[in-house]
Amino acid sequence: MQHIQSLCTFFRLILCLGLTIGCGLGYMDNAVAAGIMRQEPVQVHVSLGNTANELKFEPDHLTFASGQRYQMVLKNPSSQKHYFTAKDFADNLWTQKVQAAGVEVKGAIHELELQPGAEADWVFVSMKPGIYELHCSIAGHAEAGMVGQIIIEAS
Ligand SMILES: [Cu+2]
């Protein structure tokens, strides 16, 4: 009996490990995926630039918990175009959708371009723990300080 119990624990561990390593909801057990999709997304607000036209993200440090559903509200209150570019971060989450101006985009997203005054909602489930870089890919912006750090913490 003891033996069977430890065997069960072992397989549960393997399962958990599998879920952590799996790089998309596709790898997840359906029940686990359905549970995450029932989560009310946690709202996080990020500003690309500001009204004073400073070249920075506000905030420039973002922390997410793996396996949590988020709604990241991106806004560009400045008078110039900016990008939210975080390719490695985007590779390690599962995007449910990006919503902007009545349009909904589903599937993999790597970079978002926001025109002056634009707003976009990125709904995703953070997956693989790690430290990821963020920058604006407009020439000169990252060099001027438009960079940031995104952390996905193990939950
Ligand atoms: Cu920029």
CSV table of C-alpha atoms and ligand atoms in Angstrom, one decimal:
chain,number,residue,atom,x,y,z
A,1,MET,CA,0.0,0.0,0.0
A,2,GLN,CA,2.8,2.4,1.0
A,3,HIS,CA,4.5,1.4,-2.3
A,4,ILE,CA,1.4,2.3,-4.4
A,5,GLN,CA,1.1,5.6,-2.6
A,6,SER,CA,4.6,6.7,-3.3
A,7,LEU,CA,4.2,5.5,-6.9
A,8,CYS,CA,1.1,7.8,-7.2
A,9,THR,CA,3.1,10.7,-5.7
A,10,PHE,CA,5.8,10.0,-8.2
A,11,PHE,CA,3.5,10.1,-11.2
A,12,ARG,CA,1.8,13.3,-9.8
A,13,LEU,CA,5.2,14.9,-9.7
A,14,ILE,CA,5.9,13.8,-13.3
A,15,LEU,CA,2.5,15.3,-14.3
A,16,CYS,CA,3.2,18.6,-12.6
A,17,LEU,CA,6.7,18.7,-14.2
A,18,GLY,CA,5.1,18.0,-17.6
A,19,LEU,CA,2.6,20.8,-17.1
A,20,THR,CA,5.3,23.3,-16.1
A,21,ILE,CA,7.5,22.4,-19.1
A,22,GLY,CA,4.6,22.3,-21.6
A,23,CYS,CA,4.8,25.5,-23.5
A,24,GLY,CA,1.2,26.0,-24.3
A,25,LEU,CA,-2.3,25.1,-23.0
A,26,GLY,CA,-2.3,22.4,-25.6
A,27,TYR,CA,0.0,20.4,-23.4
A,28,MET,CA,-2.2,20.8,-20.4
A,29,ASP,CA,-4.7,18.4,-19.1
A,30,ASN,CA,-8.2,19.7,-20.3
A,31,ALA,CA,-9.4,20.1,-16.7
A,32,VAL,CA,-6.4,22.2,-15.7
A,33,ALA,CA,-6.8,24.4,-18.9
A,34,ALA,CA,-10.6,24.8,-18.2
A,35,GLY,CA,-9.8,25.8,-14.7
A,36,ILE,CA,-7.4,28.5,-15.8
A,37,MET,CA,-9.9,29.8,-18.4
A,38,ARG,CA,-12.5,30.2,-15.6
A,39,GLN,CA,-10.1,32.4,-13.7
A,40,GLU,CA,-11.1,36.1,-13.7
A,41,PRO,CA,-8.0,37.7,-15.4
A,42,VAL,CA,-5.8,39.9,-13.2
A,43,GLN,CA,-5.6,43.3,-14.7
A,44,VAL,CA,-2.2,44.9,-15.2
A,45,HIS,CA,-1.7,48.4,-16.7
A,46,VAL,CA,1.3,49.4,-18.7
A,47,SER,CA,1.9,52.7,-20.3
A,48,LEU,CA,4.2,53.0,-23.4
A,49,GLY,CA,5.7,56.5,-23.0
A,50,ASN,CA,3.8,59.2,-21.2
A,51,THR,CA,2.2,62.6,-21.8
A,52,ALA,CA,5.6,64.3,-21.3
A,53,ASN,CA,6.9,62.1,-24.2
A,54,GLU,CA,9.6,60.4,-22.0
A,55,LEU,CA,10.9,57.3,-23.6
A,56,LYS,CA,10.1,54.7,-21.0
A,57,PHE,CA,7.6,52.0,-20.0
A,58,GLU,CA,5.6,52.7,-16.8
A,59,PRO,CA,6.1,50.5,-14.9
A,60,ASP,CA,9.3,49.1,-16.4
A,61,HIS,CA,9.3,46.0,-14.1
A,62,LEU,CA,6.4,43.5,-14.5
A,63,THR,CA,5.9,40.4,-12.4
A,64,PHE,CA,3.5,37.6,-13.3
A,65,ALA,CA,2.8,34.3,-11.6
A,66,SER,CA,2.9,31.2,-13.9
A,67,GLY,CA,-0.4,29.5,-14.6
A,68,GLN,CA,-2.4,32.7,-13.9
A,69,ARG,CA,-4.6,34.4,-16.5
A,70,TYR,CA,-3.9,38.1,-17.1
A,71,GLN,CA,-5.4,41.0,-18.9
A,72,MET,CA,-2.6,43.4,-19.7
A,73,VAL,CA,-4.0,46.8,-20.6
A,74,LEU,CA,-1.5,48.7,-22.8
A,75,LYS,CA,-1.8,52.4,-23.4
A,76,ASN,CA,0.2,54.9,-25.4
A,77,PRO,CA,-0.6,58.4,-24.0
A,78,SER,CA,2.3,60.0,-25.9
A,79,SER,CA,2.4,61.7,-29.2
A,80,GLN,CA,4.6,59.1,-30.9
A,81,LYS,CA,4.3,55.5,-31.9
A,82,HIS,CA,5.8,52.8,-29.6
A,83,TYR,CA,6.3,49.0,-29.6
A,84,PHE,CA,5.9,46.5,-26.8
A,85,THR,CA,8.5,44.0,-27.9
A,86,ALA,CA,9.2,41.0,-25.6
A,87,LYS,CA,9.7,38.0,-27.9
A,88,ASP,CA,11.0,35.5,-25.3
A,89,PHE,CA,8.3,36.5,-22.8
A,90,ALA,CA,5.7,36.0,-25.6
A,91,ASP,CA,7.1,32.6,-26.4
A,92,ASN,CA,6.6,31.5,-22.8
A,93,LEU,CA,3.0,32.4,-22.4
A,94,TRP,CA,-0.2,31.4,-24.0
A,95,THR,CA,-2.1,34.2,-25.7
A,96,GLN,CA,-5.8,33.9,-25.6
A,97,LYS,CA,-6.4,37.1,-27.5
A,98,VAL,CA,-5.4,40.7,-28.2
A,99,GLN,CA,-8.2,43.2,-28.4
A,100,ALA,CA,-7.9,46.7,-29.8
A,101,ALA,CA,-10.4,49.1,-31.4
A,102,GLY,CA,-13.1,46.5,-32.0
A,103,VAL,CA,-10.7,43.9,-33.4
A,104,GLU,CA,-9.8,40.7,-31.7
A,105,VAL,CA,-6.6,38.8,-32.7
A,106,LYS,CA,-6.1,35.3,-31.6
A,107,GLY,CA,-2.9,33.2,-31.7
A,108,ALA,CA,0.8,33.8,-31.1
A,109,ILE,CA,1.7,37.5,-30.6
A,110,HIS,CA,5.3,38.7,-30.3
A,111,GLU,CA,5.1,42.4,-30.6
A,112,LEU,CA,2.4,45.0,-30.3
A,113,GLU,CA,2.6,48.4,-32.1
A,114,LEU,CA,0.6,51.2,-30.4
A,115,GLN,CA,-0.1,54.4,-32.3
A,116,PRO,CA,-0.4,57.6,-30.3
A,117,GLY,CA,-3.5,57.4,-28.1
A,118,ALA,CA,-4.0,53.7,-28.8
A,119,GLU,CA,-5.0,51.1,-26.3
A,120,ALA,CA,-4.9,47.3,-26.5
A,121,ASP,CA,-5.8,44.5,-24.2
A,122,TRP,CA,-3.6,41.4,-24.2
A,123,VAL,CA,-5.2,38.5,-22.5
A,124,PHE,CA,-2.8,35.6,-21.8
A,125,VAL,CA,-1.8,32.9,-19.4
A,126,SER,CA,1.8,33.2,-18.2
A,127,MET,CA,3.6,29.9,-18.4
A,128,LYS,CA,7.4,29.3,-18.1
A,129,PRO,CA,9.1,31.0,-15.1
A,130,GLY,CA,12.0,33.2,-16.1
A,131,ILE,CA,13.4,36.7,-16.6
A,132,TYR,CA,12.6,38.3,-19.9
A,133,GLU,CA,13.5,41.5,-21.5
A,134,LEU,CA,11.2,44.2,-22.9
A,135,HIS,CA,12.0,47.0,-25.2
A,136,CYS,CA,10.5,49.4,-27.8
A,137,SER,CA,11.8,48.5,-31.2
A,138,ILE,CA,11.6,52.0,-32.7
A,139,ALA,CA,15.1,53.2,-33.6
A,140,GLY,CA,16.8,54.9,-30.7
A,141,HIS,CA,14.0,54.3,-28.1
A,142,ALA,CA,15.6,51.3,-26.3
A,143,GLU,CA,18.9,53.2,-26.2
A,144,ALA,CA,17.1,56.2,-24.7
A,145,GLY,CA,15.8,54.0,-21.9
A,146,MET,CA,12.6,52.5,-23.3
A,147,VAL,CA,13.4,49.0,-21.9
A,148,GLY,CA,12.0,46.9,-19.1
A,149,GLN,CA,12.1,43.5,-17.4
A,150,ILE,CA,9.4,41.0,-17.1
A,151,ILE,CA,9.5,38.2,-14.6
A,152,ILE,CA,7.3,35.1,-14.6
A,153,GLU,CA,7.5,33.6,-11.1
A,154,ALA,CA,6.8,29.9,-10.4
A,155,SER,CA,3.5,29.6,-8.6
B,1,CU,CU,9.1,53.7,-28.3
